[in-house]
PDB file of C-alpha atoms in Angstrom:
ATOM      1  CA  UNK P   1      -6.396  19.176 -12.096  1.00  0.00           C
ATOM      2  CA  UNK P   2      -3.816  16.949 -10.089  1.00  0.00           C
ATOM      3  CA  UNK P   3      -4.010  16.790  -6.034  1.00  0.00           C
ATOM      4  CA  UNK P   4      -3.806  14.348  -3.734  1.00  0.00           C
ATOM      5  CA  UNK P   5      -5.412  13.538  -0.357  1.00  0.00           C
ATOM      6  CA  UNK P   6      -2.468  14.595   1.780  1.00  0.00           C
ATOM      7  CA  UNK P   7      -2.190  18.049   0.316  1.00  0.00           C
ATOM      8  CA  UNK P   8      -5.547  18.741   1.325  1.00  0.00           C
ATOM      9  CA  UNK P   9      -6.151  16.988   4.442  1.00  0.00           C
ATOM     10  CA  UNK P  10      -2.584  15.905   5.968  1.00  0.00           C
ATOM     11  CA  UNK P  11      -0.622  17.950   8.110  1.00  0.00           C
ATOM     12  CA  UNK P  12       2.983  16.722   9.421  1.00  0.00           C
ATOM     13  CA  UNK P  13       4.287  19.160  12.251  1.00  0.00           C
ATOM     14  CA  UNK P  14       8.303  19.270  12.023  1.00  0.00           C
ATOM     15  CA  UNK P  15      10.783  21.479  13.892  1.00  0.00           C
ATOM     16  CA  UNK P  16      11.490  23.627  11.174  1.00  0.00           C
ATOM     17  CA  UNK P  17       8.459  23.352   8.963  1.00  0.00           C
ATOM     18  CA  UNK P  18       5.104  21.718   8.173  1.00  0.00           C
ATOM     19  CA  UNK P  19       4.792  19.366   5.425  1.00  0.00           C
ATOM     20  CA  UNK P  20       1.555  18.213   3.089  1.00  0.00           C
ATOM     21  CA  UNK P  21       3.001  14.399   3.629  1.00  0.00           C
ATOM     22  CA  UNK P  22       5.993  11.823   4.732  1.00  0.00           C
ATOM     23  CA  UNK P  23       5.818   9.857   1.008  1.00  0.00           C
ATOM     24  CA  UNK P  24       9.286   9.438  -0.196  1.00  0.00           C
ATOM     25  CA  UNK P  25      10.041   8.278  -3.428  1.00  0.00           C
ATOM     26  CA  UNK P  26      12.682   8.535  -6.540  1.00  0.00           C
ATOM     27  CA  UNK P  27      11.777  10.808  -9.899  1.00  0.00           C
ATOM     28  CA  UNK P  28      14.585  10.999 -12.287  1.00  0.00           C
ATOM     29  CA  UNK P  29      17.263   9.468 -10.027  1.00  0.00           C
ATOM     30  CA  UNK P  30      16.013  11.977  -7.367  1.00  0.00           C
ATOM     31  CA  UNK P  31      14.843  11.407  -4.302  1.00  0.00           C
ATOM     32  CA  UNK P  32      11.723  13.678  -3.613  1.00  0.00           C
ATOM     33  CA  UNK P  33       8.579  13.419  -1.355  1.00  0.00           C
ATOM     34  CA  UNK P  34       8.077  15.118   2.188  1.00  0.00           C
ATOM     35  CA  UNK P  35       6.689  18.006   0.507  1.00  0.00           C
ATOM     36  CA  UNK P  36       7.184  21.021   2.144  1.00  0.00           C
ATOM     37  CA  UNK P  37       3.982  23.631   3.413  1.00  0.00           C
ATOM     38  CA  UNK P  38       5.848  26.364   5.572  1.00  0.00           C
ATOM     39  CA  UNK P  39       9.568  26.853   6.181  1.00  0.00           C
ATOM     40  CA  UNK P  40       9.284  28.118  10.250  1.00  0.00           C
ATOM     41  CA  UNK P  41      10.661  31.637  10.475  1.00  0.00           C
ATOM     42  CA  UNK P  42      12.324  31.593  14.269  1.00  0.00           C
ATOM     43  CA  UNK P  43       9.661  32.061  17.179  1.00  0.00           C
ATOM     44  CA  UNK P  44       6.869  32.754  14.514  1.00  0.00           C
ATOM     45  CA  UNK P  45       4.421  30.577  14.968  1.00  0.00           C
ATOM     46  CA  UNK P  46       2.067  29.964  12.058  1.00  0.00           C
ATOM     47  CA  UNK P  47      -2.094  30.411  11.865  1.00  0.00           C
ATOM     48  CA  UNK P  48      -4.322  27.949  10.408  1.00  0.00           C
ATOM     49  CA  UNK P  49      -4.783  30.535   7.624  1.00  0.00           C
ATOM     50  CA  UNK P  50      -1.119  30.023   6.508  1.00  0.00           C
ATOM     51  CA  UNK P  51      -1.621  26.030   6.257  1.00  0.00           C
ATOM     52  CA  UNK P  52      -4.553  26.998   4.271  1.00  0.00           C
ATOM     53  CA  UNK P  53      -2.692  29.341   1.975  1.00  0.00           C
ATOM     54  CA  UNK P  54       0.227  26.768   1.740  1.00  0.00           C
ATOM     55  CA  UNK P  55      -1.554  24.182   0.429  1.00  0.00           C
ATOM     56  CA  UNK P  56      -3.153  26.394  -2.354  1.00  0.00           C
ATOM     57  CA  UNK P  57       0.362  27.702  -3.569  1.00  0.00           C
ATOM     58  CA  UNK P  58       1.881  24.124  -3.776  1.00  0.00           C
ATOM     59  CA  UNK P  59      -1.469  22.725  -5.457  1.00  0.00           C
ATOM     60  CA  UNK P  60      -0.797  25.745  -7.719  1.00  0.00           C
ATOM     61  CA  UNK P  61       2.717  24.969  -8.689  1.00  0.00           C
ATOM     62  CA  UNK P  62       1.855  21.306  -9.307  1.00  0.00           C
ATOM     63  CA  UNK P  63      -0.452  22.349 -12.069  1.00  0.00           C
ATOM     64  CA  UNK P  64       2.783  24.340 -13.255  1.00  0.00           C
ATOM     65  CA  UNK P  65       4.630  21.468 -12.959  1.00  0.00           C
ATOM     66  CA  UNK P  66       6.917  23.358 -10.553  1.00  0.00           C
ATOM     67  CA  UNK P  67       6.558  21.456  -7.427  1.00  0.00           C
ATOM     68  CA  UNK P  68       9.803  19.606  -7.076  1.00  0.00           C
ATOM     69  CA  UNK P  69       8.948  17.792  -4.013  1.00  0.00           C
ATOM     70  CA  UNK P  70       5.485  16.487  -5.748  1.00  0.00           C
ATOM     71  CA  UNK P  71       6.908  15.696  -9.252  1.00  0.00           C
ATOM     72  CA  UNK P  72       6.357  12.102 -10.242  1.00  0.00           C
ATOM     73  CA  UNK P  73       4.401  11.417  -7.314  1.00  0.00           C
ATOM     74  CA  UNK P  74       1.527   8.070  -7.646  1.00  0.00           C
ATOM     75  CA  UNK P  75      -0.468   9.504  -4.913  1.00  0.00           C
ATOM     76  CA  UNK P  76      -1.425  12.742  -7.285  1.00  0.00           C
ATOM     77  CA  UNK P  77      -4.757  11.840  -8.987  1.00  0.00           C
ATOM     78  CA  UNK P  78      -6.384  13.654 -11.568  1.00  0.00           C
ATOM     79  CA  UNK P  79      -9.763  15.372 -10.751  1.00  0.00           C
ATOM     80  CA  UNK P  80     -12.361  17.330 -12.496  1.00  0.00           C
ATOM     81  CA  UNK P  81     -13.246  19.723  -9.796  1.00  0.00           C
ATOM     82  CA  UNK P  82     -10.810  22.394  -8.673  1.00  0.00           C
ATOM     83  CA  UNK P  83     -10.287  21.614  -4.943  1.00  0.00           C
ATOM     84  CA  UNK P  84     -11.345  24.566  -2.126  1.00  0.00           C
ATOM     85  CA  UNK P  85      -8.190  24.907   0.573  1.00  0.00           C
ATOM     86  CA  UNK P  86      -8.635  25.024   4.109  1.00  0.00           C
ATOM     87  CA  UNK P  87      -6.962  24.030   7.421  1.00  0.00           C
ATOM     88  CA  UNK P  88      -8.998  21.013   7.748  1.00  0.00           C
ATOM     89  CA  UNK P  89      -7.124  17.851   8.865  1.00  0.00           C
ATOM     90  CA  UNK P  90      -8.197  13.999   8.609  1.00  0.00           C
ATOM     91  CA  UNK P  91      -4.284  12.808   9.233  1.00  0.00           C
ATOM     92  CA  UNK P  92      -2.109  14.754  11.736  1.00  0.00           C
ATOM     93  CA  UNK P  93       1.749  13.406  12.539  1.00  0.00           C
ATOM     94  CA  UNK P  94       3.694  15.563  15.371  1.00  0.00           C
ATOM     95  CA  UNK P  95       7.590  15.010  14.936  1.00  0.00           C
ATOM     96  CA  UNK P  96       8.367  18.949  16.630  1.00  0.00           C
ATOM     97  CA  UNK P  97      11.525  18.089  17.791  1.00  0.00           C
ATOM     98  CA  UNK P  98      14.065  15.163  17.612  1.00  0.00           C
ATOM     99  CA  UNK P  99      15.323  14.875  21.343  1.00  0.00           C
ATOM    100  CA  UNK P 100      15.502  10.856  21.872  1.00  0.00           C
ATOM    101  CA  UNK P 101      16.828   8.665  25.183  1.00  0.00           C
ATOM    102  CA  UNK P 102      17.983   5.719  22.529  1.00  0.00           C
ATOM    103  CA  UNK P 103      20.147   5.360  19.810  1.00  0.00           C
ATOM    104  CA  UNK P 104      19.274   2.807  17.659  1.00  0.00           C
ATOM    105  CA  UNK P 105      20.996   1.014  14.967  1.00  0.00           C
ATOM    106  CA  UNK P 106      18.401   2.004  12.171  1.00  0.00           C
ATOM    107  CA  UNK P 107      17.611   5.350  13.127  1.00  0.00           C
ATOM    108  CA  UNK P 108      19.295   8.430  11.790  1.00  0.00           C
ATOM    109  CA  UNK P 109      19.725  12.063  13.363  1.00  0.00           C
ATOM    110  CA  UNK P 110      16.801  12.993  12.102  1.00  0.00           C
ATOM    111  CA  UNK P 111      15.285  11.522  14.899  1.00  0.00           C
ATOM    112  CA  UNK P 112      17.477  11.828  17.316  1.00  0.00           C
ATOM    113  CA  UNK P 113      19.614  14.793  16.411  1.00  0.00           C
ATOM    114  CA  UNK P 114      18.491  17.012  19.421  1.00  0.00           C
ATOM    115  CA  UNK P 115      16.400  19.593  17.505  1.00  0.00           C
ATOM    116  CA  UNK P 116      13.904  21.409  19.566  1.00  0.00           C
ATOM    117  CA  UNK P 117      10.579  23.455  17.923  1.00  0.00           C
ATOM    118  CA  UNK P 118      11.246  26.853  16.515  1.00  0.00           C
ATOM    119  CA  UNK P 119       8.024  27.677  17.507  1.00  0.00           C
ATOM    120  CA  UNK P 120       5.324  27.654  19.309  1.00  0.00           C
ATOM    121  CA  UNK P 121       3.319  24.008  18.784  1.00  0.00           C
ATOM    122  CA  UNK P 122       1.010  24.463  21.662  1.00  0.00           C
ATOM    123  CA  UNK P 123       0.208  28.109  20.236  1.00  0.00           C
ATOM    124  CA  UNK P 124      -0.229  26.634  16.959  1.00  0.00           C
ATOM    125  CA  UNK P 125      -2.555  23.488  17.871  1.00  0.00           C
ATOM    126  CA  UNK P 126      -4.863  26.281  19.587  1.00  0.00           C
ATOM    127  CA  UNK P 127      -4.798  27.975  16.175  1.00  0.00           C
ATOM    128  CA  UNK P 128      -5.942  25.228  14.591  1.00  0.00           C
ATOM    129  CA  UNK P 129      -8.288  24.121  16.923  1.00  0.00           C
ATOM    130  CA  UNK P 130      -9.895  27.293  17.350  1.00  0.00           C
ATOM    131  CA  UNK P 131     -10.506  27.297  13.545  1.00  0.00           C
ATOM    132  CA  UNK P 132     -11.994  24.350  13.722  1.00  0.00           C
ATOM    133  CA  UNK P 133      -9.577  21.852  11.786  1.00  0.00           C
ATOM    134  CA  UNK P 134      -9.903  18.766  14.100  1.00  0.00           C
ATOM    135  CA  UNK P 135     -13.620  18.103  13.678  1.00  0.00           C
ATOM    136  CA  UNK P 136     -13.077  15.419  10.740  1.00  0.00           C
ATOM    137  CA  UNK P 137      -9.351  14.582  12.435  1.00  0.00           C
ATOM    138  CA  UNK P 138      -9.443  10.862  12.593  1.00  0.00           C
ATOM    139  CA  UNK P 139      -5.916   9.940  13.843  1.00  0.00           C
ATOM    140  CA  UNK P 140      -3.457  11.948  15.365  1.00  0.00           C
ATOM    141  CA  UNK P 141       0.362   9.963  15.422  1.00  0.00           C
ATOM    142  CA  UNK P 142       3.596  10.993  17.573  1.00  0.00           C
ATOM    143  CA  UNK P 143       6.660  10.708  16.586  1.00  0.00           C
ATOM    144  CA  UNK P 144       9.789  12.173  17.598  1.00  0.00           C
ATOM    145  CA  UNK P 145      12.280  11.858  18.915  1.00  0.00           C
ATOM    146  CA  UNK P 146      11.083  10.515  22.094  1.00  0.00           C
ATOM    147  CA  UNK P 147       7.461  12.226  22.438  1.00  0.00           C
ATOM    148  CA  UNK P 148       7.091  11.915  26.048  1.00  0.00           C
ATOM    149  CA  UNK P 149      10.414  13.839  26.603  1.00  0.00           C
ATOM    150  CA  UNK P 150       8.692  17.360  25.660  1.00  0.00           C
ATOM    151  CA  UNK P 151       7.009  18.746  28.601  1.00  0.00           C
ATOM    152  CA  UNK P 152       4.372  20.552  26.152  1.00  0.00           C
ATOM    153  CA  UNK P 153       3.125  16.135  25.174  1.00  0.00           C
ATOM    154  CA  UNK P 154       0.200  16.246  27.501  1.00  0.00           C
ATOM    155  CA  UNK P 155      -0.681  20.298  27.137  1.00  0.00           C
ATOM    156  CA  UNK P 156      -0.442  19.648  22.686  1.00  0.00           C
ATOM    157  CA  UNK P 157      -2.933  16.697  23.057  1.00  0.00           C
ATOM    158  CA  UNK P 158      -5.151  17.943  25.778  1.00  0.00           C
ATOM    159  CA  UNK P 159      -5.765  21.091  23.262  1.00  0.00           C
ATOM    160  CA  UNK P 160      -6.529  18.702  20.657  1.00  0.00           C
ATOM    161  CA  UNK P 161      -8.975  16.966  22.159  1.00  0.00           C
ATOM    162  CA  UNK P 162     -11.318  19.979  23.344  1.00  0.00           C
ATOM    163  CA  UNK P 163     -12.667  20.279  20.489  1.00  0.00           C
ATOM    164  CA  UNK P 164     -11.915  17.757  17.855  1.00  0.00           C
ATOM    165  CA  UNK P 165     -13.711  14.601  16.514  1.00  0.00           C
ATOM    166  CA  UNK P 166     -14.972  12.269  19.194  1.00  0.00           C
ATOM    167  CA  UNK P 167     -13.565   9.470  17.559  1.00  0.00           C
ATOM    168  CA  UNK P 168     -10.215  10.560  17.023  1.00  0.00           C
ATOM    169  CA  UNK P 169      -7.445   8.510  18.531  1.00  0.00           C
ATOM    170  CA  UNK P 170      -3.958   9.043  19.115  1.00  0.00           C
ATOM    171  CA  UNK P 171      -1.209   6.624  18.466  1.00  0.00           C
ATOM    172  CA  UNK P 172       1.953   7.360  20.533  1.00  0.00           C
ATOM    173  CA  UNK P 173       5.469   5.682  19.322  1.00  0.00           C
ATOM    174  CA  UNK P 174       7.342   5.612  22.298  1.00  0.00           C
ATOM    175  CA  UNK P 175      10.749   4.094  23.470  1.00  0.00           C
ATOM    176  CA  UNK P 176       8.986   3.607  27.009  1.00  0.00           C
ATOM    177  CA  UNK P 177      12.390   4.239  28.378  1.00  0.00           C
ATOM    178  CA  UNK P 178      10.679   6.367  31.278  1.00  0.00           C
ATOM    179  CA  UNK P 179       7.614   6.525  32.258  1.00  0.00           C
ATOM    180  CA  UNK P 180       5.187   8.328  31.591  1.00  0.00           C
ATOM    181  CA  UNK P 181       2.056   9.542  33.599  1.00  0.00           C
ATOM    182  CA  UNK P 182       0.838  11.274  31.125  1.00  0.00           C
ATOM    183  CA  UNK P 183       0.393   8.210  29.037  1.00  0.00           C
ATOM    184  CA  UNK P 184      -1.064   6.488  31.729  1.00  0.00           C
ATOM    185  CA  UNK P 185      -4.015   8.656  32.245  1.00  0.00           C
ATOM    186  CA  UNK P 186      -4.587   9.103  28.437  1.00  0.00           C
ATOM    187  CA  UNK P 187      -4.785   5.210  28.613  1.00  0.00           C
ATOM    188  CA  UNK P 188      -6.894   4.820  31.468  1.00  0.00           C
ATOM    189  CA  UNK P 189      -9.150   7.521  29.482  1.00  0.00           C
ATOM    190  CA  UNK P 190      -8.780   5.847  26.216  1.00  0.00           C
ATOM    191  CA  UNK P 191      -8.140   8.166  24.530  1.00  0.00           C
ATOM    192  CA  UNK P 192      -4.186   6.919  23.440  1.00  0.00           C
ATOM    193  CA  UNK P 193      -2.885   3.583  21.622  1.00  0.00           C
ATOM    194  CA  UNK P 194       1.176   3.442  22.101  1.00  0.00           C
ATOM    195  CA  UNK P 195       3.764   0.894  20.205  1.00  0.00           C
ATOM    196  CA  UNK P 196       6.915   0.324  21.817  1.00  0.00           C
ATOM    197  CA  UNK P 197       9.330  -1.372  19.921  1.00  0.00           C
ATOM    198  CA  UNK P 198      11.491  -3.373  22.017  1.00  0.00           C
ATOM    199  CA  UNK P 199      13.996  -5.127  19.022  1.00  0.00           C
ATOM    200  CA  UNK P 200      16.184  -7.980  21.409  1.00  0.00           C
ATOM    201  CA  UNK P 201      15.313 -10.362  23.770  1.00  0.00           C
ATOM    202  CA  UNK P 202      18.184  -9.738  25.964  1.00  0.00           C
ATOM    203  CA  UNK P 203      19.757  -7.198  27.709  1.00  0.00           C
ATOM    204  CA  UNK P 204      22.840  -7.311  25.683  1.00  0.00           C
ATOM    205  CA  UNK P 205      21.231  -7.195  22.241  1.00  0.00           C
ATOM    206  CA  UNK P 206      18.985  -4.387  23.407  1.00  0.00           C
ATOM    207  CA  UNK P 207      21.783  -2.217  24.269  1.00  0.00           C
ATOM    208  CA  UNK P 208      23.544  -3.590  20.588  1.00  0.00           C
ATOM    209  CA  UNK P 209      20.209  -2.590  18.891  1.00  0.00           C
ATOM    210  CA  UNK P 210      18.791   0.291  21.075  1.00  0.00           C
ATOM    211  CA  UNK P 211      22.017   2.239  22.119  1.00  0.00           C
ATOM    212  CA  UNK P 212      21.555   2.308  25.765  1.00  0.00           C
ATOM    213  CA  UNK P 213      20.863  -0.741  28.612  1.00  0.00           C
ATOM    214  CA  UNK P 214      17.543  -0.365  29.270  1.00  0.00           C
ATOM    215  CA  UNK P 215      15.982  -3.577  28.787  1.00  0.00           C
ATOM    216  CA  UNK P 216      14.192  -3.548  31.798  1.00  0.00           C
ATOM    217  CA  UNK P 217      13.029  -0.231  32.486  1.00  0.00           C
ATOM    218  CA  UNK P 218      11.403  -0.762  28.955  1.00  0.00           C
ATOM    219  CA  UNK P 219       9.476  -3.590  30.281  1.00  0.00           C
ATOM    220  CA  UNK P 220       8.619  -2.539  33.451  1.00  0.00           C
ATOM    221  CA  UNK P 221       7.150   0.698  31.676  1.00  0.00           C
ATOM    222  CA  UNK P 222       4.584  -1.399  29.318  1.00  0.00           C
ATOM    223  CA  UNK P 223       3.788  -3.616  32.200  1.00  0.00           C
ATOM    224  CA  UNK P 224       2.672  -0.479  34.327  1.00  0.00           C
ATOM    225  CA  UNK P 225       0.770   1.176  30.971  1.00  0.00           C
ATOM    226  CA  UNK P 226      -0.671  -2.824  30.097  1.00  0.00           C
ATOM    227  CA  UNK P 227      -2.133  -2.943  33.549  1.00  0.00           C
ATOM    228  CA  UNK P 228      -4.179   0.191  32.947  1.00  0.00           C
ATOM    229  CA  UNK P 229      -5.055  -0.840  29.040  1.00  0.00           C
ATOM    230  CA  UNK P 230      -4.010  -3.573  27.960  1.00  0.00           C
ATOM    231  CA  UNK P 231      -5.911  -3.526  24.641  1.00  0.00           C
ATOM    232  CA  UNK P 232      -4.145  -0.148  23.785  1.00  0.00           C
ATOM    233  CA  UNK P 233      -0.351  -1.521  23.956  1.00  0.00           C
ATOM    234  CA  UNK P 234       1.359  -2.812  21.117  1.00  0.00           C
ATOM    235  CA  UNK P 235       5.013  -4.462  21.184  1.00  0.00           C
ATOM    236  CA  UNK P 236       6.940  -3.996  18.048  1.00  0.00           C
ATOM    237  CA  UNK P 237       9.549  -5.966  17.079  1.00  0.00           C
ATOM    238  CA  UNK P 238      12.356  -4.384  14.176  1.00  0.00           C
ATOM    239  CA  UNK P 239      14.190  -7.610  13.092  1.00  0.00           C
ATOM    240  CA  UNK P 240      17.826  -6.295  12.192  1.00  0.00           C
ATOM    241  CA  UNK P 241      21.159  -8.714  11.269  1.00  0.00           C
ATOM    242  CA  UNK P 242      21.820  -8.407  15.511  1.00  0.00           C
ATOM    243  CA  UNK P 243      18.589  -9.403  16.866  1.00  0.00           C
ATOM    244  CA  UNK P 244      16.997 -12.540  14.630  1.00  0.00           C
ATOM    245  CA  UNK P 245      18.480 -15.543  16.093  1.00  0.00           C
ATOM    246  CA  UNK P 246      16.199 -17.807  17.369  1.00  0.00           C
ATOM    247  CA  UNK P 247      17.142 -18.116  20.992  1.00  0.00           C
ATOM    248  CA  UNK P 248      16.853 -13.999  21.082  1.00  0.00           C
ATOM    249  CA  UNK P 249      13.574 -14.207  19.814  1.00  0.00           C
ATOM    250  CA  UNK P 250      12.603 -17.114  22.366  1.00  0.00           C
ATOM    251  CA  UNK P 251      13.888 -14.837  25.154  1.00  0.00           C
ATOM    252  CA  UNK P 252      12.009 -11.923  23.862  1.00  0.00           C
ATOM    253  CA  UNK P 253       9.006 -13.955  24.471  1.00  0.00           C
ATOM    254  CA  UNK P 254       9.452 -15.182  27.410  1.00  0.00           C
ATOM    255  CA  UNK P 255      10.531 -12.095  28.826  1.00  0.00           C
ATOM    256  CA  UNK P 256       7.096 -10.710  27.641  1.00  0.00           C
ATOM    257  CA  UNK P 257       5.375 -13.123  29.480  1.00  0.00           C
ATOM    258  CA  UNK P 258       6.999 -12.688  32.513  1.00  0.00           C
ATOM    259  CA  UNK P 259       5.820  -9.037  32.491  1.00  0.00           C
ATOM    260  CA  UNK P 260       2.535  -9.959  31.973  1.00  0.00           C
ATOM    261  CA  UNK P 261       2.279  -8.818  28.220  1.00  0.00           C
ATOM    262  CA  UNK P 262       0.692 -11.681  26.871  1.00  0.00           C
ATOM    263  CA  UNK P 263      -2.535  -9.574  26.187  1.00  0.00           C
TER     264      UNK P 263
END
C-alpha cells in the first residue's frame, strides 16, 4: 500500500474545503499537492464521519493511481499493513477564511482575498471534538487571513480545548495589527504561542512591505501580549529586495528594544 502521515492524521480547514495536507510540489510539469478531502457544499457543514470517509476514498484512488493531487508525491511511503480511517488528528491548520488588515508584498489573494467560511467551523470543531479526534492533537496552527479578525477565533479554540490533548498548543500567525484580548488571555493561560512578522524597521518600509502604516500599532500590540508571556512571542522577520539594508535592519532592532522585546 502507499499513504502518508497527513492523509491519515492531518486536517487543513479551508473556506471551501478540507484538505489531507499544504505540500506543494511539481509532477510532470504540474503543479500538484494540497490534496483535497471535501469540496464544502454551501451552509453544510461536514461530520467527523465525512473526514473519515474522505480520507479512505483518496487513500483508495492512490492505490489506483487516480489521485491527481497525490501523484508523485515523496511524502507517500509504502506500507505493509492496510491503514484503518478515522477522524483522528495529530496536525490541525485553520485557514476558514481569508479576510486580512495588511497587504503584503509576498502574499497573494489567497490570503487576503476576503473569503469568509461556507460553513459552519464552530459546528464542525464540536463534531470533531465530540468524536473524539483531538485526544492525540499535538499542534493546532492559525492561519488566515488575519485570525483574530473572525469573531468565532476564541469560541473555535475554546471548543478545542475541552476536550483535546493536554499538551496540545496552538500557534497563532498574526499581523498584530489590533489587538487582541482574546490572545491575551490564551497567553496569560498558556495555552497560545503567536509569530508576528514585522518585515521593516521603519515606518516607511513597513507600509512598502506590509501595505498599510501600522508600524506602531504592531509594536505596541506584541509589547502588551510580551508583557503577559513573553516566552510565547516570536518576531519574524521576511527579508524581501525592500527591507534588507542594513540600517533597516539596525532600526528594526532597536525599535524592538525600545518596546521591550528583547526577551
Amino acid at each position: 500500500y502507499k499513504s502518508c502521515k497527513y492523509l491519515e492524521e492531518a486536517l487543513y480547514v479551508a473556506p471551501n474545503e478540507i484538505r489531507a495536507c499544504c505540500q506543494r510540489f511539481f509532477y510532470n510539469g504540474k503543479m500538484r499537492g494540497d490534496a483535497k478531502l471535501l469540496s464544502i457544499v454551501e451552509n453544510k457543514t461536514p461530520k467527523s464521519s465525512d473526514i473519515a470517509k474522505a480520507r479512505k476514498k483518496n487513500f483508495d484512488e492512490i492505490q489506483l493511481g487516480k489521485n491527481k493531487d497525490c501523484k508523485g508525491c515523496i511524502f507517500l511511503k509504502e506500507t505493509k499493513e492496510k491503514p484503518i480511517f478515522t477522524s483522528n488528528i495529530s496536525h490541525l491548520s485553520i485557514e476558514h477564511h481569508s479576510v486580512c488588515n495588511l497587504r503584503c508584498s509576498y502574499c497573494s489573494e489567497i490570503y487576503w482575498g476576503g473569503k469568509k467560511s461556507k460553513y459552519n467551523v464552530v459546528e464542525f470543531i464540536k463534531y470533531l471534538n465530540n468524536s473524539g479526534s483531538f485526544k492525540d492533537c499535538n499542534q493546532v496552527v492559525w492561519g488566515g487571513g488575519e485570525p483574530t479578525l473572525d469573531k468565532s477565533f476564541e469560541l473555535i479554540l475554546e471548543e478545542i480545548n475541552k476536550k483535546a490533548n493536554p499538551k496540545l498548543y496552538h500557534r497563532v500567525f498574526t499581523n498584530s495589527v489590533r489587538y487582541s484580548e482574546a490572545i491575551t488571555k490564551f497567553l496569560a493561560k498558556g495555552l497560545i504561542k503567536i509569530s508576528t512578522s514585522i518585515d521593516a524597521g521603519t515606518e516607511e518600509t513597513f507600509k512598502i512591505v506590509r501595505g498599510r502604516p501600522k508600524f506602531l500599532n504592531v509594536f505596541e500590540n506584541l509589547q502588551k501580549y510580551a508583557k503577559v508571556n513573553p516566552k510565547r512571542v516570536t518576531v519574524k522577520y521576511i527579508f524581501t529586495d525592500e527591507n534588507c539594508s542594513e540600517n533597516e535592519l539596525s532600526s528594526f532592532v532597536e525599535t524592538c528594544l525600545n518596546y521591550n522585546l528583547e526577551r
